[in-house]
Amino acid sequence: MKELDVLYETIKERKAHGEEGSYTSYLFNKGTAKILKKVGEECSEVIIATLAQQKEDKINELSDLLYHLLVLMVDQDITLEEVNEELAKRSQKTHNLKAERKPIEKL
């Protein structure tokens, strides 16, 4: 998890001080709608990679998604600590099985 902490801090720095030529700064300059669009695109790419590609491709796409989620978190002033706290609360729940959704069929 240490790498996520470092990346989160770098993203916060780019939001606060920008950097010419920085993709992160570009996303913040374009605004929340652009960041959300990228999160959506990356979600789709994770799905496609998971269904049809090699492990390395899956790791790359998951990394892209995590990066864009961190950008969204910084954009919305949500800290990693807040997310970790929520996950800790959820880990305390047991026997919390939700109704099953329809199965995803292979493409």
CSV table of C-alpha atoms in Angstrom, one decimal:
chain,number,residue,atom,x,y,z
A,1,MET,CA,0.0,0.0,0.0
A,2,LYS,CA,2.9,2.3,0.4
A,3,GLU,CA,3.0,3.1,-3.3
A,4,LEU,CA,-0.6,4.2,-3.2
A,5,ASP,CA,0.3,6.6,-0.4
A,6,VAL,CA,3.2,8.1,-2.4
A,7,LEU,CA,1.1,8.4,-5.5
A,8,TYR,CA,-1.8,10.0,-3.6
A,9,GLU,CA,0.6,12.6,-2.2
A,10,THR,CA,2.0,13.3,-5.6
A,11,ILE,CA,-1.5,13.8,-7.0
A,12,LYS,CA,-2.3,16.2,-4.1
A,13,GLU,CA,0.9,18.2,-4.9
A,14,ARG,CA,-0.1,18.4,-8.6
A,15,LYS,CA,-3.6,19.7,-7.7
A,16,ALA,CA,-2.1,22.3,-5.3
A,17,HIS,CA,0.8,23.5,-7.5
A,18,GLY,CA,0.3,22.1,-11.0
A,19,GLU,CA,3.1,21.3,-13.2
A,20,GLU,CA,3.4,22.1,-16.9
A,21,GLY,CA,3.2,19.0,-19.0
A,22,SER,CA,1.8,16.9,-16.1
A,23,TYR,CA,-1.1,14.6,-17.1
A,24,THR,CA,-2.4,14.9,-13.5
A,25,SER,CA,-2.5,18.7,-13.7
A,26,TYR,CA,-4.2,18.4,-17.1
A,27,LEU,CA,-7.0,16.3,-15.5
A,28,PHE,CA,-7.5,18.8,-12.6
A,29,ASN,CA,-7.6,21.7,-15.1
A,30,LYS,CA,-10.2,19.9,-17.2
A,31,GLY,CA,-12.3,19.3,-14.1
A,32,THR,CA,-14.4,16.7,-12.4
A,33,ALA,CA,-16.3,15.7,-15.5
A,34,LYS,CA,-13.1,14.8,-17.3
A,35,ILE,CA,-11.8,12.8,-14.3
A,36,LEU,CA,-15.1,10.9,-14.1
A,37,LYS,CA,-14.9,10.1,-17.9
A,38,LYS,CA,-11.4,8.7,-17.4
A,39,VAL,CA,-12.5,6.6,-14.4
A,40,GLY,CA,-15.3,5.2,-16.5
A,41,GLU,CA,-13.0,4.4,-19.4
A,42,GLU,CA,-10.5,2.7,-17.2
A,43,CYS,CA,-13.3,0.6,-15.6
A,44,SER,CA,-14.2,-0.6,-19.1
A,45,GLU,CA,-10.6,-1.3,-20.0
A,46,VAL,CA,-10.2,-3.4,-16.8
A,47,ILE,CA,-13.3,-5.5,-17.8
A,48,ILE,CA,-12.0,-6.0,-21.3
A,49,ALA,CA,-8.5,-6.9,-20.1
A,50,THR,CA,-9.8,-9.3,-17.6
A,51,LEU,CA,-11.9,-11.2,-20.1
A,52,ALA,CA,-9.5,-11.4,-22.9
A,53,GLN,CA,-5.9,-10.5,-22.1
A,54,GLN,CA,-2.7,-11.6,-20.3
A,55,LYS,CA,-2.0,-11.0,-16.6
A,56,GLU,CA,0.4,-8.2,-17.4
A,57,ASP,CA,-2.4,-6.3,-19.3
A,58,LYS,CA,-4.7,-6.8,-16.4
A,59,ILE,CA,-2.2,-5.4,-14.0
A,60,ASN,CA,-1.6,-2.4,-16.3
A,61,GLU,CA,-5.3,-1.6,-16.6
A,62,LEU,CA,-5.9,-2.1,-12.9
A,63,SER,CA,-3.0,0.3,-12.2
A,64,ASP,CA,-4.5,2.9,-14.6
A,65,LEU,CA,-7.9,2.6,-12.8
A,66,LEU,CA,-6.3,3.0,-9.4
A,67,TYR,CA,-4.5,6.1,-10.5
A,68,HIS,CA,-7.6,7.7,-11.9
A,69,LEU,CA,-9.6,6.8,-8.7
A,70,LEU,CA,-6.9,8.5,-6.7
A,71,VAL,CA,-7.2,11.6,-8.9
A,72,LEU,CA,-10.9,11.5,-8.3
A,73,MET,CA,-10.4,11.1,-4.5
A,74,VAL,CA,-8.1,14.1,-4.4
A,75,ASP,CA,-10.5,16.1,-6.6
A,76,GLN,CA,-13.3,15.4,-4.1
A,77,ASP,CA,-11.1,15.9,-1.0
A,78,ILE,CA,-11.4,12.3,0.0
A,79,THR,CA,-8.4,10.9,1.8
A,80,LEU,CA,-6.9,7.4,1.7
A,81,GLU,CA,-7.3,7.3,5.5
A,82,GLU,CA,-11.1,7.9,5.1
A,83,VAL,CA,-11.3,5.0,2.6
A,84,ASN,CA,-9.2,2.8,4.8
A,85,GLU,CA,-11.5,3.6,7.8
A,86,GLU,CA,-14.6,2.6,5.7
A,87,LEU,CA,-12.9,-0.6,4.6
A,88,ALA,CA,-12.0,-1.4,8.2
A,89,LYS,CA,-15.7,-0.9,9.2
A,90,ARG,CA,-16.8,-3.1,6.4
A,91,SER,CA,-14.4,-5.8,7.4
A,92,GLN,CA,-16.1,-6.1,10.7
A,93,LYS,CA,-19.4,-7.1,9.1
A,94,THR,CA,-20.2,-10.7,8.8
A,95,HIS,CA,-23.0,-12.6,7.2
A,96,ASN,CA,-23.8,-9.7,5.0
A,97,LEU,CA,-24.4,-11.6,1.8
A,98,LYS,CA,-26.3,-9.5,-0.7
A,99,ALA,CA,-28.7,-11.0,-3.2
A,100,GLU,CA,-26.9,-12.4,-6.2
A,101,ARG,CA,-26.9,-10.5,-9.5
A,102,LYS,CA,-27.4,-12.0,-12.8
A,103,PRO,CA,-24.3,-13.8,-13.9
A,104,ILE,CA,-22.1,-12.1,-16.5
A,105,GLU,CA,-22.0,-14.1,-19.7
A,106,LYS,CA,-18.7,-14.5,-21.6
A,107,LEU,CA,-18.6,-12.3,-24.7
